[in-house]
């Protein structure tokens, strides 16, 4: 018994095994370049979808509305605005079914296009412009476009419906003009960012192709 106690006292604990270094999982590790590449793929898909929505809403759907208004152009399409006489002429040419069709169009494609286009433009700004006041300023352009476009749709519907207190023609016309100005400004932002991204990519490709010193 004494020998067993002595042995138990002199027994040393086994040394701990060395900790293995953490091995990063290559399936979850993402670099900044990979994140930007994924964002660019989403951006190009969004641009294509925005172009299709623009074509469907402004070219196809609103163009077909002219068949229900005696060939008169919808107020949404008049870049330079309109006056009270133009509104009265369009209101007289459209019956209740035609006005109902326009209201439905405003609530579907007329709502989806500005919101989707604004999100795609903001994504492009987010990928190309660093954080700061410049990014916020560029974000404001598509955001204002979406807000003004949605407000203009409702104002046009109320204007063509008539009623006891229709909105002022001048205010609705100003919304239409502002919407087109903000839309073209948003497109300019998108084009400028695309040119900047193309230059950056070309510069990176040229630098990668140059032989490095010491090799």
Coordinates of N, CA and C in Angstrom, one line a residue:
X1 N 0.8 -1.2 0.0 CA 0.0 0.0 0.0 C 0.8 1.2 0.0
X2 N 1.9 1.2 0.8 CA 2.8 2.4 0.8 C 3.5 2.7 -0.5
X3 N 3.9 1.5 -1.2 CA 4.5 1.7 -2.5 C 3.5 2.3 -3.5
X4 N 2.2 1.8 -3.4 CA 1.3 2.4 -4.3 C 1.0 3.9 -4.1
X5 N 1.0 4.3 -2.8 CA 0.8 5.7 -2.5 C 2.0 6.5 -3.0
X6 N 3.2 5.9 -2.8 CA 4.4 6.6 -3.3 C 4.4 6.8 -4.8
X7 N 4.0 5.8 -5.5 CA 4.0 5.9 -6.9 C 2.9 6.9 -7.4
X8 N 1.8 6.9 -6.7 CA 0.8 7.9 -7.2 C 1.2 9.3 -6.9
X9 N 2.0 9.5 -5.9 CA 2.5 10.8 -5.6 C 3.5 11.3 -6.6
X10 N 4.4 10.4 -7.0 CA 5.5 10.8 -7.9 C 5.0 10.8 -9.4
X11 N 3.8 10.3 -9.7 CA 3.4 10.3 -11.1 C 3.1 11.7 -11.6
X12 N 3.7 12.0 -12.8 CA 3.6 13.3 -13.4 C 2.5 13.3 -14.4
X13 N 1.7 14.4 -14.5 CA 0.7 14.5 -15.5 C 1.3 14.5 -16.9
X14 N 0.6 13.9 -17.8 CA 1.0 13.9 -19.2 C 0.9 15.3 -19.8
X15 N 1.9 15.7 -20.5 CA 1.9 17.0 -21.1 C 0.7 17.2 -22.1
X16 N 0.2 18.4 -22.1 CA -0.9 18.7 -23.0 C -0.5 18.6 -24.5
X17 N -1.3 18.1 -25.3 CA -1.0 18.1 -26.7 C -1.0 19.5 -27.3
X18 N -0.1 19.8 -28.2 CA 0.0 21.1 -28.8 C -1.3 21.4 -29.5
X19 N -1.8 22.7 -29.3 CA -3.0 23.1 -30.0 C -2.8 23.2 -31.5
X20 N -3.7 22.6 -32.3 CA -3.6 22.7 -33.7 C -4.0 24.0 -34.2
X21 N -3.2 24.6 -35.1 CA -3.6 25.9 -35.7 C -5.0 25.7 -36.4
X22 N -5.8 26.8 -36.3 CA -7.1 26.8 -37.0 C -6.9 26.9 -38.5
X23 N -7.5 26.0 -39.2 CA -7.4 25.9 -40.6 C -8.6 26.6 -41.2
X24 N -8.4 27.7 -41.9 CA -9.6 28.3 -42.5 C -10.4 27.5 -43.5
X25 N -11.6 27.6 -43.5 CA -12.5 26.8 -44.4 C -12.5 27.5 -45.7
X26 N -12.0 26.9 -46.8 CA -11.9 27.7 -48.1 C -13.3 27.9 -48.7
X27 N -14.3 27.1 -48.2 CA -15.6 27.3 -48.8 C -16.3 28.5 -48.2
X28 N -15.9 29.0 -47.0 CA -16.6 30.2 -46.4 C -15.7 31.4 -46.4
X29 N -14.4 31.3 -46.7 CA -13.5 32.4 -46.7 C -13.7 33.2 -48.0
X30 N -14.0 34.5 -47.9 CA -14.3 35.4 -49.0 C -13.3 36.6 -48.9
X31 N -12.7 36.9 -50.1 CA -11.9 38.1 -50.1 C -12.7 39.2 -50.6
X32 N -12.1 40.4 -50.6 CA -12.8 41.6 -51.0 C -13.1 41.5 -52.5
X33 N -12.1 40.9 -53.3 CA -12.3 40.8 -54.7 C -13.4 39.9 -55.1
X34 N -13.6 38.8 -54.3 CA -14.7 37.9 -54.5 C -16.0 38.5 -54.2
X35 N -16.1 39.3 -53.1 CA -17.3 40.0 -52.8 C -17.7 41.0 -53.9
X36 N -16.7 41.7 -54.4 CA -17.0 42.7 -55.5 C -17.4 42.0 -56.7
X37 N -16.8 40.8 -57.0 CA -17.2 40.0 -58.2 C -18.7 39.6 -58.1
X38 N -19.0 39.1 -56.9 CA -20.4 38.6 -56.7 C -21.4 39.8 -56.8
X39 N -21.0 41.0 -56.3 CA -21.8 42.1 -56.4 C -22.0 42.6 -57.8
X40 N -20.9 42.5 -58.6 CA -21.0 42.9 -60.0 C -21.9 42.0 -60.8
X41 N -21.9 40.7 -60.5 CA -22.9 39.8 -61.2 C -24.3 40.2 -60.9
X42 N -24.6 40.4 -59.6 CA -25.9 40.9 -59.2 C -26.3 42.2 -59.8
X43 N -25.3 43.1 -59.9 CA -25.6 44.4 -60.6 C -25.9 44.2 -62.0
X44 N -25.2 43.4 -62.8 CA -25.5 43.3 -64.2 C -26.9 42.6 -64.4
X45 N -27.2 41.7 -63.5 CA -28.5 41.0 -63.6 C -29.6 42.1 -63.3
X46 N -29.4 42.9 -62.3 CA -30.3 44.0 -62.0 C -30.5 45.0 -63.1
X47 N -29.4 45.3 -63.8 CA -29.4 46.3 -64.9 C -30.3 45.7 -66.1
X48 N -30.1 44.4 -66.4 CA -30.9 43.8 -67.4 C -32.3 43.8 -67.1
X49 N -32.6 43.4 -65.8 CA -34.0 43.4 -65.4 C -34.6 44.8 -65.4
X50 N -33.9 45.8 -65.0 CA -34.4 47.2 -65.1 C -34.7 47.6 -66.5
X51 N -33.8 47.3 -67.4 CA -34.0 47.6 -68.8 C -35.3 47.0 -69.4
X52 N -35.5 45.7 -69.0 CA -36.7 45.0 -69.4 C -38.0 45.6 -68.8
X53 N -37.9 46.0 -67.5 CA -39.0 46.7 -66.9 C -39.3 48.0 -67.5
X54 N -38.3 48.8 -67.9 CA -38.5 50.1 -68.5 C -39.2 49.9 -69.9
X55 N -38.7 48.9 -70.6 CA -39.3 48.6 -71.9 C -40.7 48.2 -71.8
X56 N -41.0 47.3 -70.8 CA -42.4 46.9 -70.7 C -43.3 48.0 -70.3
X57 N -42.9 48.8 -69.3 CA -43.8 49.8 -68.7 C -43.9 51.0 -69.6
X58 N -42.8 51.6 -70.1 CA -42.9 52.9 -70.8 C -43.1 52.7 -72.3
X59 N -42.6 51.6 -72.9 CA -42.7 51.4 -74.3 C -44.0 50.6 -74.6
X60 N -44.1 49.4 -74.0 CA -45.2 48.5 -74.3 C -46.5 48.9 -73.7
X61 N -46.5 48.9 -72.3 CA -47.8 49.1 -71.6 C -48.4 50.5 -71.8
X62 N -47.6 51.5 -71.6 CA -48.1 52.9 -71.8 C -48.3 53.2 -73.2
X63 N -47.6 52.5 -74.1 CA -47.8 52.7 -75.5 C -49.1 52.1 -76.0
X64 N -49.5 51.0 -75.4 CA -50.8 50.3 -75.7 C -52.0 51.1 -75.1
X65 N -51.7 51.9 -74.0 CA -52.7 52.8 -73.5 C -53.2 53.8 -74.5
X66 N -52.4 54.1 -75.4 CA -52.8 55.1 -76.5 C -54.0 54.6 -77.3
X67 N -54.1 53.2 -77.4 CA -55.2 52.7 -78.1 C -56.5 52.9 -77.4
X68 N -56.4 53.1 -76.1 CA -57.6 53.4 -75.3 C -57.9 54.9 -75.1
X69 N -57.1 55.7 -75.7 CA -57.3 57.1 -75.5 C -57.3 57.9 -76.8
X70 N -57.7 57.2 -77.9 CA -57.7 57.8 -79.2 C -56.4 58.3 -79.8
X71 N -55.3 57.6 -79.4 CA -54.0 57.9 -79.9 C -53.3 59.0 -79.1
X72 N -53.9 59.5 -78.0 CA -53.3 60.5 -77.2 C -52.2 59.9 -76.3
X73 N -51.1 60.6 -76.1 CA -50.0 60.1 -75.3 C -50.4 60.3 -73.8
X74 N -50.0 59.3 -73.0 CA -50.3 59.4 -71.6 C -49.5 60.5 -71.0
X75 N -50.0 61.0 -69.9 CA -49.3 62.1 -69.2 C -47.9 61.7 -68.7
X76 N -47.8 60.5 -68.3 CA -46.5 60.0 -67.8 C -45.3 60.1 -68.8
X77 N -45.7 60.1 -70.1 CA -44.7 60.1 -71.2 C -44.3 61.5 -71.7
X78 N -45.0 62.5 -71.1 CA -44.7 63.9 -71.6 C -43.6 64.5 -70.8
X79 N -42.4 64.5 -71.4 CA -41.2 64.9 -70.7 C -41.2 66.4 -70.4
X80 N -41.9 67.2 -71.2 CA -41.9 68.7 -71.0 C -43.2 69.1 -70.2
X81 N -43.9 68.2 -69.7 CA -45.1 68.6 -68.9 C -46.3 68.7 -69.8
X82 N -47.4 69.3 -69.2 CA -48.7 69.5 -69.9 C -49.4 70.6 -69.2
X83 N -50.5 71.1 -69.8 CA -51.4 72.1 -69.3 C -52.8 71.5 -69.0
X84 N -53.6 72.4 -68.5 CA -55.0 72.0 -68.2 C -55.8 71.5 -69.5
X85 N -55.5 72.2 -70.6 CA -56.2 71.8 -71.8 C -55.8 70.4 -72.3
X86 N -54.5 70.0 -72.1 CA -54.1 68.6 -72.5 C -54.7 67.6 -71.6
X87 N -54.8 68.0 -70.3 CA -55.5 67.0 -69.3 C -56.9 66.8 -69.7
X88 N -57.6 67.9 -70.0 CA -59.1 67.8 -70.3 C -59.3 67.0 -71.6
X89 N -58.4 67.2 -72.5 CA -58.5 66.4 -73.8 C -58.3 64.9 -73.5
X90 N -57.3 64.6 -72.7 CA -57.0 63.1 -72.4 C -58.2 62.6 -71.5
X91 N -58.7 63.3 -70.6 CA -59.7 62.8 -69.7 C -61.0 62.6 -70.6
X92 N -61.3 63.4 -71.5 CA -62.5 63.2 -72.4 C -62.3 62.0 -73.3
X93 N -61.1 61.7 -73.7 CA -60.9 60.6 -74.6 C -60.9 59.2 -73.9
X94 N -60.7 59.2 -72.6 CA -60.6 57.9 -71.8 C -61.9 57.7 -71.1
X95 N -62.4 56.5 -71.2 CA -63.6 56.1 -70.4 C -63.2 55.5 -69.0
X96 N -64.1 55.0 -68.3 CA -63.8 54.5 -66.9 C -62.9 53.3 -67.0
X97 N -63.2 52.4 -68.0 CA -62.3 51.2 -68.2 C -60.9 51.6 -68.5
X98 N -60.7 52.6 -69.3 CA -59.3 53.0 -69.7 C -58.6 53.6 -68.5
X99 N -59.3 54.4 -67.7 CA -58.7 55.0 -66.5 C -58.4 53.9 -65.5
X100 N -59.3 52.9 -65.3 CA -59.1 51.8 -64.4 C -57.8 51.0 -64.9
X101 N -57.7 50.8 -66.2 CA -56.5 50.1 -66.7 C -55.2 50.9 -66.3
X102 N -55.3 52.2 -66.5 CA -54.1 53.0 -66.2 C -53.7 53.0 -64.7
X103 N -54.8 53.0 -63.8 CA -54.6 52.9 -62.4 C -53.9 51.6 -62.0
X104 N -54.4 50.5 -62.6 CA -53.8 49.2 -62.4 C -52.4 49.1 -62.8
X105 N -52.1 49.7 -64.0 CA -50.7 49.8 -64.5 C -49.8 50.5 -63.6
X106 N -50.3 51.7 -63.0 CA -49.5 52.4 -62.1 C -49.2 51.7 -60.8
X107 N -50.1 50.8 -60.4 CA -49.9 50.1 -59.1 C -49.1 48.8 -59.3
X108 N -48.8 48.4 -60.5 CA -48.0 47.2 -60.7 C -46.7 47.6 -61.3
X109 N -46.6 47.7 -62.6 CA -45.3 48.0 -63.2 C -44.8 49.4 -62.9
X110 N -45.8 50.3 -62.8 CA -45.4 51.7 -62.4 C -44.9 51.8 -61.1
X111 N -45.1 50.9 -60.2 CA -44.5 50.9 -58.8 C -43.2 50.0 -58.8
X112 N -43.3 48.9 -59.5 CA -42.1 48.0 -59.5 C -40.9 48.6 -60.2
X113 N -41.1 49.3 -61.3 CA -39.9 49.8 -62.0 C -39.1 50.8 -61.3
X114 N -39.7 51.9 -60.7 CA -38.9 52.9 -60.0 C -38.2 52.4 -58.8
X115 N -38.9 51.5 -58.0 CA -38.3 50.9 -56.8 C -37.1 50.0 -57.2
X116 N -37.3 49.2 -58.2 CA -36.2 48.2 -58.6 C -35.1 49.0 -59.2
X117 N -35.3 50.0 -60.1 CA -34.3 50.7 -60.7 C -33.5 51.5 -59.6
X118 N -34.2 52.1 -58.6 CA -33.5 52.8 -57.6 C -32.6 51.9 -56.8
X119 N -33.0 50.7 -56.5 CA -32.2 49.7 -55.7 C -31.0 49.3 -56.5
X120 N -31.1 49.1 -57.8 CA -30.0 48.7 -58.7 C -29.0 49.8 -58.7
X121 N -29.4 51.1 -58.9 CA -28.5 52.2 -59.0 C -27.8 52.4 -57.6
X122 N -28.5 52.2 -56.5 CA -27.8 52.3 -55.2 C -26.8 51.2 -55.0
X123 N -27.1 50.0 -55.5 CA -26.1 49.0 -55.4 C -24.8 49.3 -56.2
X124 N -25.0 49.9 -57.4 CA -23.9 50.3 -58.2 C -23.0 51.4 -57.5
X125 N -23.7 52.3 -56.8 CA -23.0 53.3 -56.1 C -22.3 52.7 -54.9
X126 N -22.9 51.7 -54.2 CA -22.3 51.1 -53.1 C -21.1 50.3 -53.4
X127 N -21.0 49.7 -54.7 CA -19.9 48.9 -55.1 C -18.7 49.8 -55.5
X128 N -19.0 51.0 -56.0 CA -17.9 51.8 -56.7 C -17.5 53.0 -55.8
X129 N -18.3 53.4 -54.9 CA -18.0 54.7 -54.2 C -17.8 54.3 -52.7
X130 N -16.7 54.8 -52.1 CA -16.4 54.5 -50.7 C -17.4 55.2 -49.8
X131 N -17.5 54.8 -48.5 CA -18.4 55.4 -47.6 C -18.0 56.9 -47.4
X132 N -19.1 57.7 -47.2 CA -18.9 59.1 -47.0 C -20.0 59.9 -47.6
X133 N -19.8 61.2 -47.5 CA -20.9 62.1 -48.1 C -21.1 61.9 -49.6
X134 N -20.1 61.6 -50.3 CA -20.3 61.4 -51.8 C -21.2 60.3 -52.1
X135 N -21.1 59.2 -51.3 CA -22.0 58.0 -51.5 C -23.4 58.4 -51.2
X136 N -23.6 59.1 -50.1 CA -24.9 59.5 -49.7 C -25.5 60.5 -50.7
X137 N -24.7 61.4 -51.3 CA -25.2 62.3 -52.3 C -25.7 61.6 -53.5
X138 N -24.9 60.6 -54.0 CA -25.3 59.8 -55.1 C -26.5 58.9 -54.9
X139 N -26.6 58.4 -53.7 CA -27.8 57.6 -53.3 C -29.0 58.4 -53.4
X140 N -28.9 59.7 -53.0 CA -30.1 60.6 -53.0 C -30.8 60.7 -54.4
X141 N -30.0 60.6 -55.5 CA -30.6 60.8 -56.8 C -31.6 59.7 -57.1
X142 N -31.3 58.4 -57.1 CA -32.3 57.4 -57.4 C -33.4 57.3 -56.3
X143 N -33.1 57.6 -55.1 CA -34.1 57.6 -54.0 C -35.2 58.6 -54.3
X144 N -34.7 59.8 -54.7 CA -35.7 60.9 -55.0 C -36.5 60.5 -56.3
X145 N -35.8 59.9 -57.2 CA -36.5 59.5 -58.4 C -37.7 58.5 -58.1
X146 N -37.4 57.5 -57.2 CA -38.4 56.6 -56.9 C -39.6 57.2 -56.2
X147 N -39.3 58.1 -55.2 CA -40.3 58.8 -54.4 C -41.2 59.7 -55.4
X148 N -40.6 60.5 -56.2 CA -41.3 61.4 -57.1 C -42.1 60.6 -58.1
X149 N -41.6 59.5 -58.6 CA -42.3 58.7 -59.6 C -43.6 58.1 -59.0
X150 N -43.5 57.5 -57.8 CA -44.6 57.0 -57.1 C -45.7 58.0 -56.8
X151 N -45.2 59.2 -56.3 CA -46.2 60.3 -56.1 C -46.8 60.8 -57.4
X152 N -46.1 60.8 -58.4 CA -46.6 61.3 -59.7 C -47.7 60.4 -60.2
X153 N -47.5 59.0 -60.1 CA -48.5 58.1 -60.5 C -49.8 58.3 -59.9
X154 N -49.8 58.5 -58.5 CA -51.1 58.7 -57.8 C -51.7 60.0 -58.2
X155 N -50.9 61.1 -58.4 CA -51.4 62.4 -58.8 C -52.0 62.3 -60.1
X156 N -51.5 61.6 -61.1 CA -52.0 61.5 -62.4 C -53.4 60.8 -62.4
X157 N -53.5 59.7 -61.6 CA -54.7 59.0 -61.5 C -55.8 59.9 -60.9
X158 N -55.5 60.7 -59.8 CA -56.4 61.6 -59.2 C -56.8 62.7 -60.2
X159 N -55.9 63.2 -61.0 CA -56.1 64.2 -62.0 C -57.1 63.8 -63.1
X160 N -56.9 62.6 -63.6 CA -57.7 62.1 -64.7 C -59.1 61.7 -64.1
X161 N -59.2 61.3 -62.9 CA -60.5 60.9 -62.3 C -61.4 62.1 -62.1
X162 N -60.8 63.3 -62.0 CA -61.6 64.5 -61.8 C -62.0 64.6 -60.3
X163 N -63.3 64.6 -60.1 CA -63.7 64.8 -58.7 C -63.9 66.2 -58.3
X164 N -64.3 66.4 -57.0 CA -64.6 67.7 -56.5 C -63.3 68.5 -56.3
X165 N -62.3 67.9 -55.8 CA -61.0 68.6 -55.6 C -59.8 67.9 -56.2
X166 N -59.7 68.0 -57.5 CA -58.6 67.3 -58.2 C -57.3 68.1 -57.9
X167 N -56.1 67.5 -58.0 CA -54.9 68.2 -57.8 C -54.6 69.2 -58.8
X168 N -53.8 70.2 -58.5 CA -53.4 71.2 -59.4 C -52.6 70.7 -60.6
X169 N -53.0 71.1 -61.8 CA -52.3 70.6 -63.0 C -50.9 70.9 -63.0
X170 N -50.6 72.2 -62.6 CA -49.2 72.6 -62.5 C -48.3 71.8 -61.6
X171 N -48.9 71.4 -60.5 CA -48.1 70.5 -59.5 C -47.8 69.2 -60.1
X172 N -48.9 68.6 -60.7 CA -48.7 67.2 -61.3 C -47.7 67.3 -62.5
X173 N -47.8 68.3 -63.3 CA -46.9 68.5 -64.4 C -45.5 68.7 -63.9
X174 N -45.3 69.4 -62.9 CA -44.0 69.6 -62.3 C -43.4 68.3 -61.8
X175 N -44.3 67.4 -61.2 CA -43.8 66.1 -60.8 C -43.4 65.2 -62.0
X176 N -44.1 65.3 -63.1 CA -43.7 64.6 -64.3 C -42.3 65.0 -64.8
X177 N -42.2 66.3 -64.9 CA -40.9 66.8 -65.3 C -39.8 66.5 -64.4
X178 N -40.0 66.6 -63.1 CA -39.0 66.3 -62.1 C -38.6 64.8 -62.1
X179 N -39.7 64.0 -62.4 CA -39.4 62.5 -62.5 C -38.5 62.2 -63.6
X180 N -38.7 62.8 -64.8 CA -37.8 62.5 -65.9 C -36.4 63.1 -65.7
X181 N -36.3 64.2 -65.1 CA -35.0 64.8 -64.8 C -34.2 63.9 -63.9
X182 N -34.9 63.4 -62.8 CA -34.2 62.5 -61.8 C -33.9 61.2 -62.5
X183 N -34.7 60.7 -63.4 CA -34.5 59.4 -64.1 C -33.2 59.6 -64.9
X184 N -33.1 60.6 -65.7 CA -31.9 60.8 -66.5 C -30.7 61.0 -65.7
X185 N -30.8 61.7 -64.5 CA -29.7 61.9 -63.6 C -29.3 60.6 -63.0
X186 N -30.2 59.7 -62.7 CA -29.9 58.3 -62.2 C -29.2 57.5 -63.3
X187 N -29.6 57.6 -64.5 CA -28.9 57.0 -65.6 C -27.5 57.5 -65.8
X188 N -27.3 58.8 -65.6 CA -26.0 59.4 -65.7 C -25.1 58.9 -64.6
X189 N -25.6 58.7 -63.4 CA -24.9 58.1 -62.3 C -24.4 56.7 -62.6
X190 N -25.4 55.9 -63.2 CA -25.1 54.6 -63.5 C -24.0 54.5 -64.6
X191 N -24.1 55.4 -65.6 CA -23.1 55.4 -66.7 C -21.7 55.8 -66.2
X192 N -21.7 56.8 -65.3 CA -20.5 57.3 -64.8 C -19.8 56.2 -64.0
X193 N -20.5 55.5 -63.2 CA -20.0 54.4 -62.3 C -19.5 53.3 -63.2
X194 N -20.2 53.0 -64.3 CA -19.8 51.9 -65.2 C -18.5 52.3 -65.9
X195 N -18.3 53.5 -66.3 CA -17.1 54.0 -66.9 C -15.9 53.9 -65.9
X196 N -16.2 54.3 -64.7 CA -15.2 54.2 -63.6 C -14.8 52.8 -63.3
X197 N -15.7 51.9 -63.3 CA -15.4 50.5 -63.0 C -14.6 49.9 -64.2
X198 N -15.0 50.3 -65.4 CA -14.3 49.8 -66.6 C -12.8 50.2 -66.6
X199 N -12.6 51.5 -66.2 CA -11.2 52.0 -66.1 C -10.4 51.3 -65.0
X200 N -11.1 51.1 -63.9 CA -10.4 50.5 -62.8 C -10.0 49.0 -63.2
X201 N -10.9 48.3 -63.8 CA -10.7 46.9 -64.2 C -9.6 46.9 -65.3
X202 N -9.6 47.8 -66.2 CA -8.5 47.8 -67.2 C -7.2 48.1 -66.6
X203 N -7.1 49.1 -65.7 CA -5.9 49.4 -65.0 C -5.3 48.3 -64.2
X204 N -6.2 47.5 -63.5 CA -5.8 46.4 -62.8 C -5.3 45.3 -63.7
X205 N -5.9 45.1 -64.9 CA -5.5 44.1 -65.8 C -4.1 44.4 -66.4
X206 N -3.9 45.7 -66.7 CA -2.6 46.1 -67.2 C -1.5 46.0 -66.2
X207 N -1.8 46.3 -64.9 CA -0.8 46.2 -63.9 C -0.5 44.7 -63.6
X208 N -1.5 43.8 -63.7 CA -1.3 42.4 -63.5 C -0.4 41.8 -64.6
X209 N -0.5 42.4 -65.8 CA 0.2 41.8 -67.0 C 1.6 42.3 -67.1
X210 N 2.0 43.3 -66.3 CA 3.4 43.8 -66.3 C 4.3 42.9 -65.6
X211 N 5.5 42.7 -66.1 CA 6.5 41.9 -65.3 C 7.0 42.6 -64.1
X212 N 7.0 42.0 -62.9 CA 7.4 42.7 -61.7 C 8.9 42.7 -61.6
X213 N 9.5 43.7 -61.0 CA 10.9 43.9 -60.8 C 11.5 42.8 -60.0
X214 N 12.6 42.3 -60.3 CA 13.3 41.3 -59.5 C 13.0 39.9 -59.9
X215 N 12.2 39.7 -60.9 CA 11.8 38.3 -61.4 C 12.5 38.1 -62.7

